PDB file of C-alpha atoms in Angstrom:
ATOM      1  CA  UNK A   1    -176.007-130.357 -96.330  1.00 48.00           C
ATOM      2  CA  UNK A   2    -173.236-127.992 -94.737  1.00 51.00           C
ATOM      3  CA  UNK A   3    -172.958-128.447 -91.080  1.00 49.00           C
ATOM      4  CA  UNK A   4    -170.966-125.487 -89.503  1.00 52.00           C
ATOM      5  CA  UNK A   5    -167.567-126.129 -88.027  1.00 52.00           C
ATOM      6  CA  UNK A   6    -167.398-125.906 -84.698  1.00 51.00           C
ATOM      7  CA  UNK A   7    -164.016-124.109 -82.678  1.00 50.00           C
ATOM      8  CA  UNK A   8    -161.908-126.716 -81.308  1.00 50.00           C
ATOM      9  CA  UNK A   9    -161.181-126.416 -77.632  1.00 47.00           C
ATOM     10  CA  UNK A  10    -157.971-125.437 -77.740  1.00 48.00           C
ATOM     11  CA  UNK A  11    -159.178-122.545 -79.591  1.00 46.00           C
ATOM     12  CA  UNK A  12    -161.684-121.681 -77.542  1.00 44.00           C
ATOM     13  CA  UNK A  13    -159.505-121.874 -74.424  1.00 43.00           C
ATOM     14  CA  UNK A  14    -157.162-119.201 -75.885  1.00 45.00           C
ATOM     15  CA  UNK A  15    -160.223-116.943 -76.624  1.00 47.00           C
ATOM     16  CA  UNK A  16    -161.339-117.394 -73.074  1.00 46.00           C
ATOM     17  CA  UNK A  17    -157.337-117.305 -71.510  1.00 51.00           C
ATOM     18  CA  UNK A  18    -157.682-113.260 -72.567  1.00 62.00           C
ATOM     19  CA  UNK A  19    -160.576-112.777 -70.059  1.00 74.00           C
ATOM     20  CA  UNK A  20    -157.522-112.799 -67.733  1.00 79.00           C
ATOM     21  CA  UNK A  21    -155.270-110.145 -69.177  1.00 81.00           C
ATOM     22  CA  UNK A  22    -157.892-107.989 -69.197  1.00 86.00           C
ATOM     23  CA  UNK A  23    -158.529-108.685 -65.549  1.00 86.00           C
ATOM     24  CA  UNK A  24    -154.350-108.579 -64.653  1.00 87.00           C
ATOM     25  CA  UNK A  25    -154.304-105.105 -66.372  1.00 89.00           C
ATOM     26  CA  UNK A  26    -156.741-103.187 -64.595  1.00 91.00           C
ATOM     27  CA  UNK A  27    -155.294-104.337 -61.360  1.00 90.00           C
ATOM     28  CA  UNK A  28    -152.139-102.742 -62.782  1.00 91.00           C
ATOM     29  CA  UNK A  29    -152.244 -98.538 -62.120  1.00 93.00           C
ATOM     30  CA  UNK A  30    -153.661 -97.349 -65.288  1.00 93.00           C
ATOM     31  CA  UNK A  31    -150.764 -95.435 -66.259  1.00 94.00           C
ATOM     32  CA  UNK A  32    -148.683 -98.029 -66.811  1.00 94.00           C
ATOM     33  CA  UNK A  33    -151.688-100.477 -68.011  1.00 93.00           C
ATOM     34  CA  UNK A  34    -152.229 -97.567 -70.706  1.00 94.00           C
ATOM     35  CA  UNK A  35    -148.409 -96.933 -71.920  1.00 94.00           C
ATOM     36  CA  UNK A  36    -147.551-100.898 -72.085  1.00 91.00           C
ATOM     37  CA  UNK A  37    -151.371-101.125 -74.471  1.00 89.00           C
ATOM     38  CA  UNK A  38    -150.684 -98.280 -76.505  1.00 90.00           C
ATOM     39  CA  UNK A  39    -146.789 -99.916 -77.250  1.00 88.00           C
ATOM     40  CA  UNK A  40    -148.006-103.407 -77.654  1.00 82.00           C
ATOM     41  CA  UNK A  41    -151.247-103.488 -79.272  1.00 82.00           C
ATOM     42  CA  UNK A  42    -150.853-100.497 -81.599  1.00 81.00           C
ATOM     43  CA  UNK A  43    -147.591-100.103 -82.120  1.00 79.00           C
ATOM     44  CA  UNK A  44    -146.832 -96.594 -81.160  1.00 85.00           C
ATOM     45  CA  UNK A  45    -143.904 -95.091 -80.708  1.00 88.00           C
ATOM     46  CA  UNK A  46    -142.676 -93.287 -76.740  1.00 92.00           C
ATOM     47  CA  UNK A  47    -142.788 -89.840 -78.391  1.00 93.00           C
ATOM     48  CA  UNK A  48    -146.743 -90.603 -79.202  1.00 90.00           C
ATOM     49  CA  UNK A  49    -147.389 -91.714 -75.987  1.00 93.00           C
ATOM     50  CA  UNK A  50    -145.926 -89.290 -74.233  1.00 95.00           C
ATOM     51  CA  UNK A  51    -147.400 -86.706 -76.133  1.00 93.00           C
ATOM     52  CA  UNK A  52    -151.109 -88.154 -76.288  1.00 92.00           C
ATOM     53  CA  UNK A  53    -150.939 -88.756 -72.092  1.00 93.00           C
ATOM     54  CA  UNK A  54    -149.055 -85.348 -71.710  1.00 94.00           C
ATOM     55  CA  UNK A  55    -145.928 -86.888 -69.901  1.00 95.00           C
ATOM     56  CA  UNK A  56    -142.354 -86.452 -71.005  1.00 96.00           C
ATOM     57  CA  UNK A  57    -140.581 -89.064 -73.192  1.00 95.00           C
ATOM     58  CA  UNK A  58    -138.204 -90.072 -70.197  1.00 96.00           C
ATOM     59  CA  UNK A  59    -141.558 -90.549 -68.237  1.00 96.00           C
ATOM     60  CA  UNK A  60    -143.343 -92.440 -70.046  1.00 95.00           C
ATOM     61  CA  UNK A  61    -140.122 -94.660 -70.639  1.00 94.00           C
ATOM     62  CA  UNK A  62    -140.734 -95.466 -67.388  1.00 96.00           C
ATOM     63  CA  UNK A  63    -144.316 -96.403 -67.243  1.00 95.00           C
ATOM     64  CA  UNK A  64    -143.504 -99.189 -69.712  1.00 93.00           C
ATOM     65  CA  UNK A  65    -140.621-100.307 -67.446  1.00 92.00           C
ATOM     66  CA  UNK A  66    -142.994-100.349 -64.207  1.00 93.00           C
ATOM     67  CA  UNK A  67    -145.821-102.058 -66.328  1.00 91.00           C
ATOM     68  CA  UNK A  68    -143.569-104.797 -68.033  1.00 89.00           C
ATOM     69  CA  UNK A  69    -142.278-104.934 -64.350  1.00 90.00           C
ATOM     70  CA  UNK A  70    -145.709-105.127 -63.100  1.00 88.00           C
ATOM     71  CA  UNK A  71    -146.678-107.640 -65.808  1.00 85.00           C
ATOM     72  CA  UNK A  72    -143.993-109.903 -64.416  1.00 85.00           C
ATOM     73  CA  UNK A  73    -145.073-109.981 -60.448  1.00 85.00           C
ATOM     74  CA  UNK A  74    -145.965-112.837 -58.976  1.00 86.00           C
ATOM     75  CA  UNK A  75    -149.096-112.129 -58.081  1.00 83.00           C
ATOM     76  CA  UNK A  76    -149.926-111.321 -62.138  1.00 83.00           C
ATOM     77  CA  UNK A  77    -147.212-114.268 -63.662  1.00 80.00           C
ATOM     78  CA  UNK A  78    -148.912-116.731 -62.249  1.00 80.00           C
ATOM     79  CA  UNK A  79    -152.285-115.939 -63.754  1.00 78.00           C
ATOM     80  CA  UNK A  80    -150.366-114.856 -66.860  1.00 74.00           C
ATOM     81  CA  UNK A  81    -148.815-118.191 -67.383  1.00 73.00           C
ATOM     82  CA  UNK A  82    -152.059-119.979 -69.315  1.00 68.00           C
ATOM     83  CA  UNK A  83    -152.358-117.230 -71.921  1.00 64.00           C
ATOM     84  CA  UNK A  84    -148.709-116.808 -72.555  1.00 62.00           C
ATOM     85  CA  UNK A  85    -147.451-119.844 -72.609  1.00 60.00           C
ATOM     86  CA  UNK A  86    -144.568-121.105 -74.475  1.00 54.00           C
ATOM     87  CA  UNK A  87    -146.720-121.726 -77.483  1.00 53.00           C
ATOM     88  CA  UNK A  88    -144.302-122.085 -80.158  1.00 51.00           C
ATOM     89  CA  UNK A  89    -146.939-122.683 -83.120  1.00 49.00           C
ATOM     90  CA  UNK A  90    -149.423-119.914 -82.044  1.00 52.00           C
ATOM     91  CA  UNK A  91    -147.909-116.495 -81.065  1.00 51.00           C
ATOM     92  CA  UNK A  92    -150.783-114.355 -81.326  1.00 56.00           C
ATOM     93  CA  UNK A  93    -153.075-113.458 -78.677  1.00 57.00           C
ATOM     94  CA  UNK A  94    -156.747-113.030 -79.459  1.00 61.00           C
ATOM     95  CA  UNK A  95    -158.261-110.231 -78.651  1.00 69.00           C
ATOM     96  CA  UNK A  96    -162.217-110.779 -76.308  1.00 74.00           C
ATOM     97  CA  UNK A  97    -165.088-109.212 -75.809  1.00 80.00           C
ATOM     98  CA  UNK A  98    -163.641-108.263 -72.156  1.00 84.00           C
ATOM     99  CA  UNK A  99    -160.444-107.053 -73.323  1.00 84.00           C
ATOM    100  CA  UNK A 100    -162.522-104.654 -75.978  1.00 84.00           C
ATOM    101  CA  UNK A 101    -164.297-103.294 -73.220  1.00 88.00           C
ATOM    102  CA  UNK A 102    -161.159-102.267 -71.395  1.00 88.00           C
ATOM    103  CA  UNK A 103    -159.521-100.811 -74.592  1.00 87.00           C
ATOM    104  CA  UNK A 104    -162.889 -99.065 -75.410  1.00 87.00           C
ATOM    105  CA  UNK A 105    -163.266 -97.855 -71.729  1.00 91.00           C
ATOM    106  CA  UNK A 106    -159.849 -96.317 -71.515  1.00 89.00           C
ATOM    107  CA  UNK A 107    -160.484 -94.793 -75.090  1.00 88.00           C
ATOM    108  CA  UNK A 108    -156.901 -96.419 -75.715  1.00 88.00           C
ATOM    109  CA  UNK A 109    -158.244 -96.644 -79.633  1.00 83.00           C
ATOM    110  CA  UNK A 110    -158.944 -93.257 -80.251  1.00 82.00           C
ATOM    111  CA  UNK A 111    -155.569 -92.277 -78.575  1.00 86.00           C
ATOM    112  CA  UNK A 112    -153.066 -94.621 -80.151  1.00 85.00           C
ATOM    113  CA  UNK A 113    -154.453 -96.264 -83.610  1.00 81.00           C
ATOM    114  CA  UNK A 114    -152.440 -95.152 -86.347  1.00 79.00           C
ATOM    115  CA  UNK A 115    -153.686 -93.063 -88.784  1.00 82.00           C
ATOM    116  CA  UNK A 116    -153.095 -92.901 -92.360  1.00 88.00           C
ATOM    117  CA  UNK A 117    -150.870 -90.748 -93.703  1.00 88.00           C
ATOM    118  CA  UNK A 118    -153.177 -89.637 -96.791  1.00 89.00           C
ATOM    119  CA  UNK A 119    -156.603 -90.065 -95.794  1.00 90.00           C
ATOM    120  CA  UNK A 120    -156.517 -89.689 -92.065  1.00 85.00           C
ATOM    121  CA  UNK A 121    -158.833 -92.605 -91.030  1.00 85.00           C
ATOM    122  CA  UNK A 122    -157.662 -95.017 -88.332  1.00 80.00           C
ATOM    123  CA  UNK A 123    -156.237 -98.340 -89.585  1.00 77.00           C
ATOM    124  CA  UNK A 124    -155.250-101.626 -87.270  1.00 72.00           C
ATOM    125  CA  UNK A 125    -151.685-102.563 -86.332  1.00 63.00           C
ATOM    126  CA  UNK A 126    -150.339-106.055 -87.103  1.00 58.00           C
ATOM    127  CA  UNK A 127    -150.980-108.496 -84.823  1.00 50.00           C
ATOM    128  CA  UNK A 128    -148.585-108.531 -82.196  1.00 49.00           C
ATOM    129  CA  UNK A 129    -146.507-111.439 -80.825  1.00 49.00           C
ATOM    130  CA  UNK A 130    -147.091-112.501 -77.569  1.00 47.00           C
ATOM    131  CA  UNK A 131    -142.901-111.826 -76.872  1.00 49.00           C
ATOM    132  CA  UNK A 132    -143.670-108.299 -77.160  1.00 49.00           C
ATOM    133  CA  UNK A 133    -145.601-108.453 -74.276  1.00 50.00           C
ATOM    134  CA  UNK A 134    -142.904-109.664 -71.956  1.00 49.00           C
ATOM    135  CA  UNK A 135    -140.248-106.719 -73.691  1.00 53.00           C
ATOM    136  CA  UNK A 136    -139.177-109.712 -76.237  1.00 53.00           C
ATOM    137  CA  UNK A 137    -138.665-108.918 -79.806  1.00 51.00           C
ATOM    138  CA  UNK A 138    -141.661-107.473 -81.118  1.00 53.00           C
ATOM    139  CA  UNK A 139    -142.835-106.399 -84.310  1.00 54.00           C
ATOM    140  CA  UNK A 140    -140.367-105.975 -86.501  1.00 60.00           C
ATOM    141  CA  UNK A 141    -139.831-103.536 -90.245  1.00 67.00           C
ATOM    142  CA  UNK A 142    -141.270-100.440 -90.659  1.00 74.00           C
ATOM    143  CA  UNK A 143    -144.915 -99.291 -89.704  1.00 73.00           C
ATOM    144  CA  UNK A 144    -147.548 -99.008 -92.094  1.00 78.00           C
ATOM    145  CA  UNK A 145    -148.268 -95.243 -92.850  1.00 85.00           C
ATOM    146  CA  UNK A 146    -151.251 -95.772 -95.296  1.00 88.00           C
ATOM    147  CA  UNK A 147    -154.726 -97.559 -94.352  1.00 86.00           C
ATOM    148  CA  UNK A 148    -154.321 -99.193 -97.689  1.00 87.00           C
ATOM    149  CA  UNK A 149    -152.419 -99.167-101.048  1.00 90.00           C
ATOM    150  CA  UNK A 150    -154.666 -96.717-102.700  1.00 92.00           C
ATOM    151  CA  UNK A 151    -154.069 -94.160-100.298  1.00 92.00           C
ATOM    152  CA  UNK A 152    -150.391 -94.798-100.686  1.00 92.00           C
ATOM    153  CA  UNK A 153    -150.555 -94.315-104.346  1.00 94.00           C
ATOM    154  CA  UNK A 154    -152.312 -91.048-104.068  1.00 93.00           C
ATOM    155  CA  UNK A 155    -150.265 -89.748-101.722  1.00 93.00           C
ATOM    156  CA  UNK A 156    -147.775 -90.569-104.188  1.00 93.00           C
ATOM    157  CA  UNK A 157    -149.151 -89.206-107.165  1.00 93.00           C
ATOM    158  CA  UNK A 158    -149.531 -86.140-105.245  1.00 92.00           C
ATOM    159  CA  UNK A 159    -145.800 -85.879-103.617  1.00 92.00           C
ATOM    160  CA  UNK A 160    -144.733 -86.137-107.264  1.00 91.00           C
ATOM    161  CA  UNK A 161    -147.338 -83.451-108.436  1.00 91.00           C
ATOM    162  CA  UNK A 162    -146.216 -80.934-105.693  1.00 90.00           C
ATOM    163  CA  UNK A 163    -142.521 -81.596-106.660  1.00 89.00           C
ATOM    164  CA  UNK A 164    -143.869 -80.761-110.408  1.00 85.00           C
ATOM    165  CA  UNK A 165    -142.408 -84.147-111.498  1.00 80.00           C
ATOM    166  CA  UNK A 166    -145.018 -86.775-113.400  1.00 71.00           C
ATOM    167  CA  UNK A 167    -146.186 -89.711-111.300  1.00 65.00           C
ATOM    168  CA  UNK A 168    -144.666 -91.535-114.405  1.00 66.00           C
ATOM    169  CA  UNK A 169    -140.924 -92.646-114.130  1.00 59.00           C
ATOM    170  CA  UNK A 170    -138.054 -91.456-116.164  1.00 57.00           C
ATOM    171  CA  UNK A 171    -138.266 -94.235-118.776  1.00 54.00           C
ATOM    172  CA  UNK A 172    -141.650 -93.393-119.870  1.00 52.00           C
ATOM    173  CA  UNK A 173    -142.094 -91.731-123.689  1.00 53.00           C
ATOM    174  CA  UNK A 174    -140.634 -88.165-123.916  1.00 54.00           C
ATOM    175  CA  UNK A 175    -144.599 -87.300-124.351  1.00 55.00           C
ATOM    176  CA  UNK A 176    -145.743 -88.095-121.424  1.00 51.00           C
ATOM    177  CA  UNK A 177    -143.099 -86.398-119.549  1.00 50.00           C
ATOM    178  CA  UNK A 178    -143.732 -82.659-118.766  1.00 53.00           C
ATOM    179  CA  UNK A 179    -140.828 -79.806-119.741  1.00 52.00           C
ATOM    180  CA  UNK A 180    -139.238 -80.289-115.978  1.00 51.00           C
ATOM    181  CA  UNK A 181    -138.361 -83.807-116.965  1.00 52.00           C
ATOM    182  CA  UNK A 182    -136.812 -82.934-120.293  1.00 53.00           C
ATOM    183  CA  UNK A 183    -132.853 -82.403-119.763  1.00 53.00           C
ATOM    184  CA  UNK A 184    -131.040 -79.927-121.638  1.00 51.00           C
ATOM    185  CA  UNK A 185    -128.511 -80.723-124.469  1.00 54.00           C
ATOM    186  CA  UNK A 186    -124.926 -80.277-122.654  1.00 49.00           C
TER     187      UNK A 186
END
């Protein structure tokens, strides 16, 4: 007989602990609730936001200053300090039912999830570390611009195709290479 596992509390805690972003952010002015979301949880870039809330770059720059500064008030730090601790072991921050609601209210997901590249269907970010949140070091390489590794071989195939080049490299077999890829005798 299986008996089913049941959360620790510690895990359960941090599930509950996001209740209370969601809460700090919507006492923050939306604007600058929205911008520091749209950075954090999915990654976009200033020029995104700034064109998907119809601001200027230099404006929406600073909305993410006034909401990391707002994030970092008193009044919000203090209720801040449970979910982002100094948790060395554990640095990302679980997303609740409450904290859904505010993303799906504020249609944050349909403005900022990144979109493949080939395909066009939304995809999710990484997680993010909770340093991010306070303007720390935050994700870090290049972003994903395909939903998954078929659509990045397709799109492949079909860059190489539109450049009339063979999806197949240069040391394939002379027969499988098309008369582009053949060089001429100097």
């Amino acid at each position: 007989m299986t008996s089913r596992r049941r959360p620790d509390a510690e895990q359960r805690m941090r599930v509950e602990r996001t209740t209370v972003l969601a809460d700090v952010l919507r006492t923050m002015p939306r604007d600058r609730a929205t911008v520091l979301l749209a950075r954090v949880l999915y990654e976009a870039p200033i020029q995104l936001i700034a064109e998907r809330l119809q601001v200027s770059e230099k404006q929406a720059e600073r909305l993410l200053g006034l909401g990391l500064s707002s994030m970092r008030h008193p009044s919000r730090a203090q209720l801040l300090i449970p979910v982002l601790g100094d948790d060395e072991d554990d640095e990302t921050l679980l997303i609740d039912g409450k904290m859904r609601a505010l993303i799906r209210q504020w249609r944050l997901e349909e403005l900022f999830a990144p979109r493949c590249e080939h395909c066009e269907r939304p995809y999710s970010a990484r997680a993010v570390p909770i340093p991010a949140l306070w303007g720390g070091i935050g994700p870090q390489g290049r972003p994903r611009r395909y939903c998954s590794d078929a659509c990045r071989q397709k799109a492949y195939r079909e860059r190489r195709r539109a450049a009339g080049r063979s999806p197949r490299g240069p040391d394939d077999p002379p027969e499988s290479r098309t008369s582009g890829d053949v060089l001429a005798p100097e």
